[in-house]
Short mmCIF file of C-alpha atoms in Angstrom, two decimals:
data_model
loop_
_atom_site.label_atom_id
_atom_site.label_comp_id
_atom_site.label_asym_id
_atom_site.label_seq_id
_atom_site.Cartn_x
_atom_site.Cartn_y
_atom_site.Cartn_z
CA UNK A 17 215.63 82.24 -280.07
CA UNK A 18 214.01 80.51 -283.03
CA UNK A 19 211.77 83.07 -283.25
CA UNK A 20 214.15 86.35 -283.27
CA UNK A 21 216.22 83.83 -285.99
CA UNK A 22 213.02 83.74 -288.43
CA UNK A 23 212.26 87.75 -287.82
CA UNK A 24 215.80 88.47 -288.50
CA UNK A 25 215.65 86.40 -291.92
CA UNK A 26 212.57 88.12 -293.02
CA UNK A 27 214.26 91.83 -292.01
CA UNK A 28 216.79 90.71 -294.28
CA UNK A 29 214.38 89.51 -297.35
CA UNK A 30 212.48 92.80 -297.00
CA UNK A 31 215.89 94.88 -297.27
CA UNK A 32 217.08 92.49 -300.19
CA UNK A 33 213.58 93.03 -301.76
CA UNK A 34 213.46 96.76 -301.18
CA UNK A 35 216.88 97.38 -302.64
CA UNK A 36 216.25 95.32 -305.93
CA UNK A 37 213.65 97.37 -306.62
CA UNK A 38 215.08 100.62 -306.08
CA UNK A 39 217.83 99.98 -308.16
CA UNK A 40 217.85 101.56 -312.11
CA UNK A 41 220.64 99.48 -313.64
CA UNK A 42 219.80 96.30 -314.66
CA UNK A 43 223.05 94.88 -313.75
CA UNK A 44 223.10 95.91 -310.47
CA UNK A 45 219.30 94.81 -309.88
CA UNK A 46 220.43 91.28 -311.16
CA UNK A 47 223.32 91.69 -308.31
CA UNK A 48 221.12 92.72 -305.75
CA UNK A 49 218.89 89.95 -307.06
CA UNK A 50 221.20 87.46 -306.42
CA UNK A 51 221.87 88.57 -302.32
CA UNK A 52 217.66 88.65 -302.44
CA UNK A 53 217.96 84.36 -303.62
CA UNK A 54 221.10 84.20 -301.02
CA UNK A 55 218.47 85.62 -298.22
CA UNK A 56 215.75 83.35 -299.31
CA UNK A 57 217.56 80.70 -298.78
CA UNK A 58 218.76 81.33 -295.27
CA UNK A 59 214.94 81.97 -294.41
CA UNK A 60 213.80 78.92 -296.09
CA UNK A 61 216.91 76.90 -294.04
CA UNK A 62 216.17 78.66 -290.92
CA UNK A 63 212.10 77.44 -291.46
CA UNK A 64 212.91 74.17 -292.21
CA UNK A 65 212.67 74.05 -295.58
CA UNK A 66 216.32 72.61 -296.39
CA UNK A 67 215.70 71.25 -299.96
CA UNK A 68 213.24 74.29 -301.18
CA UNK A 69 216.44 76.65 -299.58
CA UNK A 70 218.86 74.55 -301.69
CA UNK A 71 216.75 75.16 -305.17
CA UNK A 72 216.60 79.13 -304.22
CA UNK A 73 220.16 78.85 -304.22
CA UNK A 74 220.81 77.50 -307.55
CA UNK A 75 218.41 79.08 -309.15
CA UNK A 76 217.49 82.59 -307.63
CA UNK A 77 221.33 83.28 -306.53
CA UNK A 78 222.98 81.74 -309.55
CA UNK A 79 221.28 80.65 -312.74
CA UNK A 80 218.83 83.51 -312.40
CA UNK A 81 221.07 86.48 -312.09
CA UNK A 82 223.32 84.62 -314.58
CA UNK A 83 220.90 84.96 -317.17
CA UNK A 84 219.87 88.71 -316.49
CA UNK A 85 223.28 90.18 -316.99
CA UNK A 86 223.91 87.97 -319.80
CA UNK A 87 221.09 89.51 -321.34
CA UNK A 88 221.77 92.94 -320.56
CA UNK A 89 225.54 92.25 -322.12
CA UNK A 90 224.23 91.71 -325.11
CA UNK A 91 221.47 94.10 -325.30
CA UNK A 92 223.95 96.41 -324.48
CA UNK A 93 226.32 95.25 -327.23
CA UNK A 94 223.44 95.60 -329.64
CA UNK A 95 222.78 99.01 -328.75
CA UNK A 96 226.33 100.31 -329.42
CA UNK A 97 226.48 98.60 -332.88
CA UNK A 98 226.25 101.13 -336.22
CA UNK A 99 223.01 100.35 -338.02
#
């Protein structure tokens, strides 16, 4: 059982993985980015890793993907202003 638990986690970091690469908006990579720290942290839970799965979830799913779109916001805001 513990073993089908760990295989499942790591099915679900490769799809999280795959799928923030494959995306072309930055907004929605730093989405998908966030689900990919959310699946980290389940595997690092389910291996026993309790307080390295709580820092993935601060930082990967929250402060991480925080940043990102932040960024792109004002990139973006940049890019529509009149020179």
């Amino acid at each position: 059982m513990d073993d089908a638990l760990v295989v499942a986690a790591l099915v679900l970091v490769a799809a999280a993985a795959t799928a923030a690469v494959l995306q072309r908006d930055p907004a929605r990579q730093a989405i998908v980015l966030s689900l990919l720290g959310l699946a980290l942290a389940a595997l690092f839970t389910v291996l026993q890793a309790p307080d390295v799965g709580l820092a993935q979830l601060a930082v990967g799913s929250a402060v991480t993907p925080l940043m990102i779109l932040l960024t792109v916001r004002k990139v973006r805001q940049r890019k529509g202003r009149p020179k």
